[in-house]
Amino acid sequence: MINEFTAHPNIALVKYWGKRDDRLRLPFTGSLSLTLRALRTRTRVRAISQGTRDRFVLGGVPRKGEPLARVSAFVDLFRELAGSNNAVLVESWNDFPESSGLASSASGFAALARACNHVFDLRLSDRELSILARRGSGSACRSIFDGLVLWSAGERADGLDSFAQRIEFPESPGLALLIAIVSEERKEISSTQAMELSVRSRGYERWIRTTEDYLERALEAAKSGDFTALGEVAESHSKLLHEMLESLDPPVIYRTNASRAVLSRVKELRAAGVEAYSTMDAGANVCVLLRGRDLETVEAEISGVEGVLRVIPSR
Ligand code: PMV
């Protein structure tokens, strides 16, 4: 449909975790992700009469309070650029569960950035959209692009060098992801809250250095098309993140028994010769990174794990 804009969530292989500037959502480190083509957010924005207030309808349900305020503040960025004071109606639909570690805010703000670009006739480039999407939700800057995506942390205080770009991965038959849904419930602690706790913790300095090192290794692996190295970095970085979170005071626990069962099955698959690697964002669901040609085998194996509600394959 015309005027409807789509974006996909993404799963980080090297995670973004912690902001050096909360307002501008500037990260301490760079990060690398894969965009999940199988899931999507669709968004429409249209101007409503001047003087009235913005409205936000998600999945057919009008939203007020914090969700509306966040969307409105984001639209302000575009209004400012366009010199407009038009109120808007934002309508958005996700075809996957929200707030369960599947980055609905990433696809949400990326789709909203594209829709605002259109409604305010701004004709911004993908790079400019990435910079703006970042202001809605950090990882949204990566959802402007498909495939393997690098978000450079940048150094500037104004954030204009903190944006994402696509990275080529030269291997055939390509990368695939499988998401094991083990929970469709809202997570109790948002990524923003958990990040703040982490940044204030004693181990955070070390986290920054480790992440920089992992990112370098992941980029090297991507450049040379080394799937094994990329998978190992992804699994290990995710494990480190969740160990750090669980060691905080109070601990932040996203891994459930069902998540752990999937993590173990992925290891067993590797032992049996199927190269698959696990990664988890801020939620209980588990993403499995694999080669496209192994998708059916892995899908059958992971679907059978106790506690897995369903699996979503994405090439
Ligand atoms: O963009 P946010 O604020 O929802 O944070 C996303 C954080 C992780 O998904 C856990 C990691 C990442 O890099 O996407």
Short mmCIF file of C-alpha atoms and ligand atoms in Angstrom, two decimals:
data_model
loop_
_atom_site.label_atom_id
_atom_site.label_comp_id
_atom_site.label_asym_id
_atom_site.label_seq_id
_atom_site.Cartn_x
_atom_site.Cartn_y
_atom_site.Cartn_z
CA MET A 1 0.00 0.00 0.00
CA ILE A 2 1.24 3.51 -0.79
CA ASN A 3 2.49 5.47 2.21
CA GLU A 4 3.05 2.33 4.21
CA PHE A 5 6.66 1.73 5.21
CA THR A 6 8.24 -1.48 6.38
CA ALA A 7 11.28 -2.34 8.44
CA HIS A 8 12.58 -5.55 9.95
CA PRO A 9 13.97 -6.22 13.41
CA ASN A 10 17.61 -7.15 13.74
CA ILE A 11 19.58 -9.47 15.97
CA ALA A 12 22.96 -8.32 17.18
CA LEU A 13 25.90 -10.68 16.71
CA VAL A 14 28.11 -8.24 18.60
CA LYS A 15 25.81 -6.43 20.99
CA TYR A 16 25.26 -2.75 21.64
CA TRP A 17 25.02 -2.47 25.38
CA GLY A 18 25.28 0.90 27.12
CA LYS A 19 24.98 4.54 26.11
CA ARG A 20 27.60 7.25 26.44
CA ASP A 21 24.84 9.82 25.82
CA ASP A 22 21.32 8.89 26.88
CA ARG A 23 19.49 11.68 25.11
CA LEU A 24 21.17 11.14 21.75
CA ARG A 25 21.41 7.37 22.31
CA LEU A 26 25.09 7.25 21.53
CA PRO A 27 26.73 3.92 22.29
CA PHE A 28 30.04 3.28 24.00
CA THR A 29 30.92 0.67 21.36
CA GLY A 30 30.11 -0.31 17.80
CA SER A 31 27.90 -3.36 17.11
CA LEU A 32 27.08 -5.78 14.32
CA SER A 33 23.71 -7.30 13.47
CA LEU A 34 21.71 -9.36 11.02
CA THR A 35 18.39 -8.05 9.79
CA LEU A 36 15.53 -10.51 10.14
CA ARG A 37 13.66 -10.50 6.86
CA ALA A 38 11.05 -12.92 8.17
CA LEU A 39 9.60 -10.44 10.67
CA ARG A 40 8.33 -7.00 9.99
CA THR A 41 6.77 -3.79 11.19
CA ARG A 42 4.48 -1.82 8.89
CA THR A 43 3.90 1.85 9.61
CA ARG A 44 1.73 4.62 8.20
CA VAL A 45 1.93 8.26 9.19
CA ARG A 46 -0.46 10.96 8.15
CA ALA A 47 -0.89 14.58 9.11
CA ILE A 48 -3.98 15.44 11.12
CA SER A 49 -5.41 18.92 11.69
CA GLN A 50 -3.08 21.46 13.19
CA GLY A 51 -3.50 22.20 16.86
CA THR A 52 -4.61 18.67 17.71
CA ARG A 53 -2.24 16.18 19.32
CA ASP A 54 -0.38 13.24 17.87
CA ARG A 55 -2.06 9.87 17.99
CA PHE A 56 -0.38 6.48 18.03
CA VAL A 57 -2.17 3.22 17.26
CA LEU A 58 -0.16 0.01 17.55
CA GLY A 59 -1.70 -3.24 16.37
CA GLY A 60 -5.10 -1.53 16.23
CA VAL A 61 -4.90 -0.38 19.86
CA PRO A 62 -4.63 3.37 20.61
CA ARG A 63 -1.63 4.03 22.88
CA LYS A 64 -1.26 6.80 25.41
CA GLY A 65 1.27 7.66 28.09
CA GLU A 66 4.92 6.69 27.62
CA PRO A 67 4.61 4.89 24.25
CA LEU A 68 2.80 7.88 22.71
CA ALA A 69 5.22 10.35 24.29
CA ARG A 70 8.19 8.44 22.86
CA VAL A 71 6.70 8.32 19.37
CA SER A 72 5.74 11.99 19.55
CA ALA A 73 9.22 13.06 20.65
CA PHE A 74 10.64 11.06 17.75
CA VAL A 75 8.28 12.69 15.22
CA ASP A 76 9.40 16.08 16.64
CA LEU A 77 12.85 15.45 15.15
CA PHE A 78 11.29 15.29 11.69
CA ARG A 79 8.91 18.19 12.33
CA GLU A 80 11.88 20.29 13.29
CA LEU A 81 13.75 19.40 10.10
CA ALA A 82 10.67 20.14 8.01
CA GLY A 83 9.76 23.33 9.88
CA SER A 84 6.30 21.86 10.45
CA ASN A 85 3.99 21.82 13.44
CA ASN A 86 1.53 19.33 12.03
CA ALA A 87 0.22 16.71 14.42
CA VAL A 88 0.24 13.16 13.02
CA LEU A 89 -1.56 9.88 13.30
CA VAL A 90 0.94 7.01 13.49
CA GLU A 91 -0.43 3.54 12.79
CA SER A 92 1.84 0.57 13.16
CA TRP A 93 1.57 -3.23 13.05
CA ASN A 94 4.09 -5.87 14.11
CA ASP A 95 3.75 -9.43 12.87
CA PHE A 96 5.67 -10.76 15.92
CA PRO A 97 5.52 -10.39 19.72
CA GLU A 98 6.70 -7.08 21.19
CA SER A 99 9.15 -6.58 24.02
CA SER A 100 10.31 -10.17 24.18
CA GLY A 101 13.82 -9.67 22.91
CA LEU A 102 12.88 -9.50 19.25
CA ALA A 103 13.71 -5.84 18.90
CA SER A 104 10.28 -4.51 17.97
CA SER A 105 11.57 -1.05 18.88
CA ALA A 106 14.31 -1.41 16.25
CA SER A 107 11.94 -2.16 13.36
CA GLY A 108 9.35 0.19 14.86
CA PHE A 109 11.52 3.29 14.83
CA ALA A 110 13.19 2.37 11.53
CA ALA A 111 9.78 2.07 9.83
CA LEU A 112 8.60 5.25 11.56
CA ALA A 113 11.70 7.12 10.35
CA ARG A 114 10.93 6.09 6.76
CA ALA A 115 7.26 7.03 7.11
CA CYS A 116 8.11 10.45 8.63
CA ASN A 117 10.66 11.07 5.88
CA HIS A 118 7.82 10.57 3.43
CA VAL A 119 5.05 12.51 5.17
CA PHE A 120 7.28 15.54 5.80
CA ASP A 121 8.79 15.24 2.30
CA LEU A 122 12.35 15.37 3.63
CA ARG A 123 14.07 13.08 1.08
CA LEU A 124 16.73 12.01 3.57
CA SER A 125 19.40 9.46 2.68
CA ASP A 126 19.56 6.06 4.39
CA ARG A 127 22.51 7.31 6.41
CA GLU A 128 20.53 10.33 7.63
CA LEU A 129 17.60 8.05 8.42
CA SER A 130 19.91 5.75 10.35
CA ILE A 131 21.12 8.69 12.47
CA LEU A 132 17.54 9.73 13.18
CA ALA A 133 16.26 6.18 13.80
CA ARG A 134 18.98 5.84 16.44
CA ARG A 135 17.29 8.60 18.43
CA GLY A 136 14.15 6.46 18.75
CA SER A 137 15.93 3.27 19.80
CA GLY A 138 19.65 2.63 19.43
CA SER A 139 19.38 -0.61 17.51
CA ALA A 140 16.83 0.97 15.13
CA CYS A 141 19.71 2.62 13.25
CA ARG A 142 20.71 -0.88 12.06
CA SER A 143 17.18 -1.79 10.94
CA ILE A 144 17.38 0.82 8.18
CA PHE A 145 19.52 -1.73 6.31
CA ASP A 146 19.25 -5.36 5.21
CA GLY A 147 21.69 -8.17 5.77
CA LEU A 148 24.77 -7.86 7.92
CA VAL A 149 24.94 -4.36 9.39
CA LEU A 150 27.63 -2.47 11.28
CA TRP A 151 26.74 0.41 13.61
CA SER A 152 29.82 2.53 14.19
CA ALA A 153 29.88 4.09 17.65
CA GLY A 154 31.30 7.38 16.35
CA GLU A 155 33.18 9.94 18.40
CA ARG A 156 31.36 13.20 17.90
CA ALA A 157 29.28 14.69 20.69
CA ASP A 158 26.44 15.51 18.26
CA GLY A 159 26.17 11.87 17.11
CA LEU A 160 26.42 12.65 13.41
CA ASP A 161 29.09 9.95 12.95
CA SER A 162 27.10 7.31 14.84
CA PHE A 163 25.15 5.45 12.14
CA ALA A 164 24.83 2.03 10.56
CA GLN A 165 25.88 0.67 7.20
CA ARG A 166 25.66 -2.61 5.35
CA ILE A 167 28.58 -5.06 5.28
CA GLU A 168 28.94 -7.68 2.57
CA PHE A 169 29.39 -11.28 3.61
CA PRO A 170 30.98 -13.14 0.70
CA GLU A 171 29.90 -16.67 1.53
CA SER A 172 27.34 -18.72 -0.34
CA PRO A 173 24.76 -20.23 0.47
CA GLY A 174 24.46 -17.33 2.87
CA LEU A 175 23.58 -16.77 6.45
CA ALA A 176 20.29 -17.73 8.01
CA LEU A 177 18.72 -17.24 11.40
CA LEU A 178 16.20 -19.23 13.30
CA ILE A 179 14.37 -17.69 16.22
CA ALA A 180 13.21 -20.01 18.95
CA ILE A 181 10.26 -18.37 20.67
CA VAL A 182 10.13 -19.55 24.26
CA SER A 183 8.17 -16.63 25.65
CA GLU A 184 5.71 -14.16 24.15
CA GLU A 185 5.42 -12.18 27.35
CA ARG A 186 6.67 -8.68 27.95
CA LYS A 187 10.05 -8.70 29.60
CA GLU A 188 10.12 -7.33 33.12
CA ILE A 189 13.22 -5.20 32.70
CA SER A 190 13.64 -3.08 29.59
CA SER A 191 16.97 -3.03 27.77
CA THR A 192 17.30 0.66 28.68
CA GLN A 193 17.00 -0.06 32.41
CA ALA A 194 19.35 -3.04 32.24
CA MET A 195 21.88 -1.02 30.25
CA GLU A 196 21.88 1.75 32.83
CA LEU A 197 22.55 -0.76 35.59
CA SER A 198 25.39 -2.28 33.58
CA VAL A 199 27.03 1.06 32.74
CA ARG A 200 27.16 1.88 36.45
CA SER A 201 28.61 -1.51 37.36
CA ARG A 202 32.28 -2.16 38.10
CA GLY A 203 32.82 -4.53 35.19
CA TYR A 204 31.63 -2.09 32.52
CA GLU A 205 35.06 -0.74 31.52
CA ARG A 206 36.14 -4.27 30.77
CA TRP A 207 32.92 -4.87 28.83
CA ILE A 208 33.80 -1.97 26.50
CA ARG A 209 37.27 -3.33 25.77
CA THR A 210 35.97 -6.88 25.25
CA THR A 211 33.26 -5.68 22.89
CA GLU A 212 35.71 -3.65 20.82
CA ASP A 213 37.89 -6.72 20.49
CA TYR A 214 34.91 -8.93 19.54
CA LEU A 215 33.73 -6.43 16.97
CA GLU A 216 37.12 -6.39 15.32
CA ARG A 217 37.12 -10.19 15.15
CA ALA A 218 33.56 -10.28 13.81
CA LEU A 219 34.37 -7.77 11.06
CA GLU A 220 37.47 -9.72 10.09
CA ALA A 221 35.35 -12.89 9.93
CA ALA A 222 32.68 -11.13 7.87
CA LYS A 223 35.22 -9.73 5.44
CA SER A 224 36.77 -13.12 4.80
CA GLY A 225 33.40 -14.93 4.77
CA ASP A 226 34.44 -17.04 7.74
CA PHE A 227 31.11 -18.33 9.04
CA THR A 228 32.67 -20.37 11.85
CA ALA A 229 34.58 -17.43 13.27
CA LEU A 230 31.52 -15.18 13.02
CA GLY A 231 29.35 -17.75 14.78
CA GLU A 232 31.86 -18.29 17.56
CA VAL A 233 32.19 -14.57 18.21
CA ALA A 234 28.40 -14.14 18.26
CA GLU A 235 27.74 -16.99 20.67
CA SER A 236 30.53 -16.03 22.97
CA HIS A 237 29.63 -12.31 23.07
CA SER A 238 26.02 -13.12 23.89
CA LYS A 239 27.11 -15.50 26.65
CA LEU A 240 29.33 -12.80 28.14
CA LEU A 241 26.49 -10.28 28.07
CA HIS A 242 24.11 -12.56 29.92
CA GLU A 243 26.73 -13.57 32.44
CA MET A 244 27.45 -9.90 33.12
CA LEU A 245 23.71 -9.19 33.50
CA GLU A 246 23.17 -12.09 35.86
CA SER A 247 26.08 -10.93 38.02
CA LEU A 248 24.64 -7.42 38.51
CA ASP A 249 23.16 -6.33 41.80
CA PRO A 250 20.22 -6.85 41.52
CA PRO A 251 20.75 -9.49 38.82
CA VAL A 252 19.04 -9.10 35.45
CA ILE A 253 17.96 -12.53 34.27
CA TYR A 254 16.64 -12.99 30.75
CA ARG A 255 17.64 -16.65 30.28
CA THR A 256 14.88 -19.07 31.29
CA ASN A 257 15.03 -22.87 31.52
CA ALA A 258 13.62 -23.06 28.01
CA SER A 259 16.26 -20.62 26.70
CA ARG A 260 18.95 -22.75 28.33
CA ALA A 261 17.54 -25.89 26.76
CA VAL A 262 17.81 -24.28 23.31
CA LEU A 263 21.35 -23.09 24.03
CA SER A 264 22.33 -26.68 24.93
CA ARG A 265 20.67 -28.14 21.86
CA VAL A 266 22.64 -25.76 19.66
CA LYS A 267 25.86 -27.05 21.23
CA GLU A 268 24.74 -30.64 20.67
CA LEU A 269 24.01 -29.85 17.04
CA ARG A 270 27.54 -28.55 16.62
CA ALA A 271 28.95 -31.65 18.24
CA ALA A 272 26.95 -33.65 15.70
CA GLY A 273 28.50 -31.68 12.83
CA VAL A 274 25.79 -29.07 12.10
CA GLU A 275 27.34 -25.66 12.48
CA ALA A 276 24.91 -23.52 14.44
CA TYR A 277 25.52 -20.78 17.01
CA SER A 278 23.21 -19.17 19.52
CA THR A 279 22.69 -15.57 20.54
CA MET A 280 20.18 -13.81 22.78
CA ASP A 281 19.24 -10.15 23.07
CA ALA A 282 17.46 -8.67 26.08
CA GLY A 283 14.75 -11.32 26.36
CA ALA A 284 14.24 -15.05 26.76
CA ASN A 285 14.02 -15.98 23.08
CA VAL A 286 17.03 -17.50 21.38
CA CYS A 287 18.35 -16.79 17.92
CA VAL A 288 20.31 -19.44 16.10
CA LEU A 289 22.80 -18.42 13.45
CA LEU A 290 23.35 -21.04 10.77
CA ARG A 291 24.05 -21.61 7.11
CA GLY A 292 21.04 -21.37 4.84
CA ARG A 293 21.48 -24.98 3.69
CA ASP A 294 21.09 -26.27 7.30
CA LEU A 295 17.88 -24.39 7.99
CA GLU A 296 15.51 -27.37 7.70
CA THR A 297 17.61 -29.66 9.88
CA VAL A 298 18.05 -27.04 12.59
CA GLU A 299 14.40 -26.06 12.44
CA ALA A 300 13.32 -29.65 13.08
CA GLU A 301 15.78 -30.04 15.96
CA ILE A 302 14.99 -26.76 17.72
CA SER A 303 11.21 -27.15 17.32
CA GLY A 304 11.48 -30.32 19.37
CA VAL A 305 13.17 -28.71 22.37
CA GLU A 306 10.99 -28.59 25.48
CA GLY A 307 9.62 -25.12 26.12
CA VAL A 308 9.91 -23.92 22.53
CA LEU A 309 6.54 -22.46 21.54
CA ARG A 310 7.40 -22.01 17.87
CA VAL A 311 10.31 -21.25 15.60
CA ILE A 312 10.66 -18.56 12.98
CA PRO A 313 13.16 -19.22 10.19
CA SER A 314 14.70 -16.25 8.40
CA ARG A 315 17.10 -16.34 5.49
O1 PMV B 1 17.89 -0.51 20.92
P1 PMV B 1 17.59 -0.94 22.31
O2 PMV B 1 17.68 0.19 23.28
O3 PMV B 1 16.31 -1.70 22.42
O4 PMV B 1 18.73 -1.98 22.79
C1 PMV B 1 19.00 -3.18 22.13
C2 PMV B 1 19.95 -3.99 22.91
C3 PMV B 1 20.19 -5.40 22.41
O5 PMV B 1 19.15 -5.81 21.55
C4 PMV B 1 20.21 -6.35 23.57
C5 PMV B 1 21.53 -5.51 21.72
C6 PMV B 1 21.60 -4.97 20.34
O6 PMV B 1 22.70 -4.61 19.92
O7 PMV B 1 20.58 -4.95 19.64
#
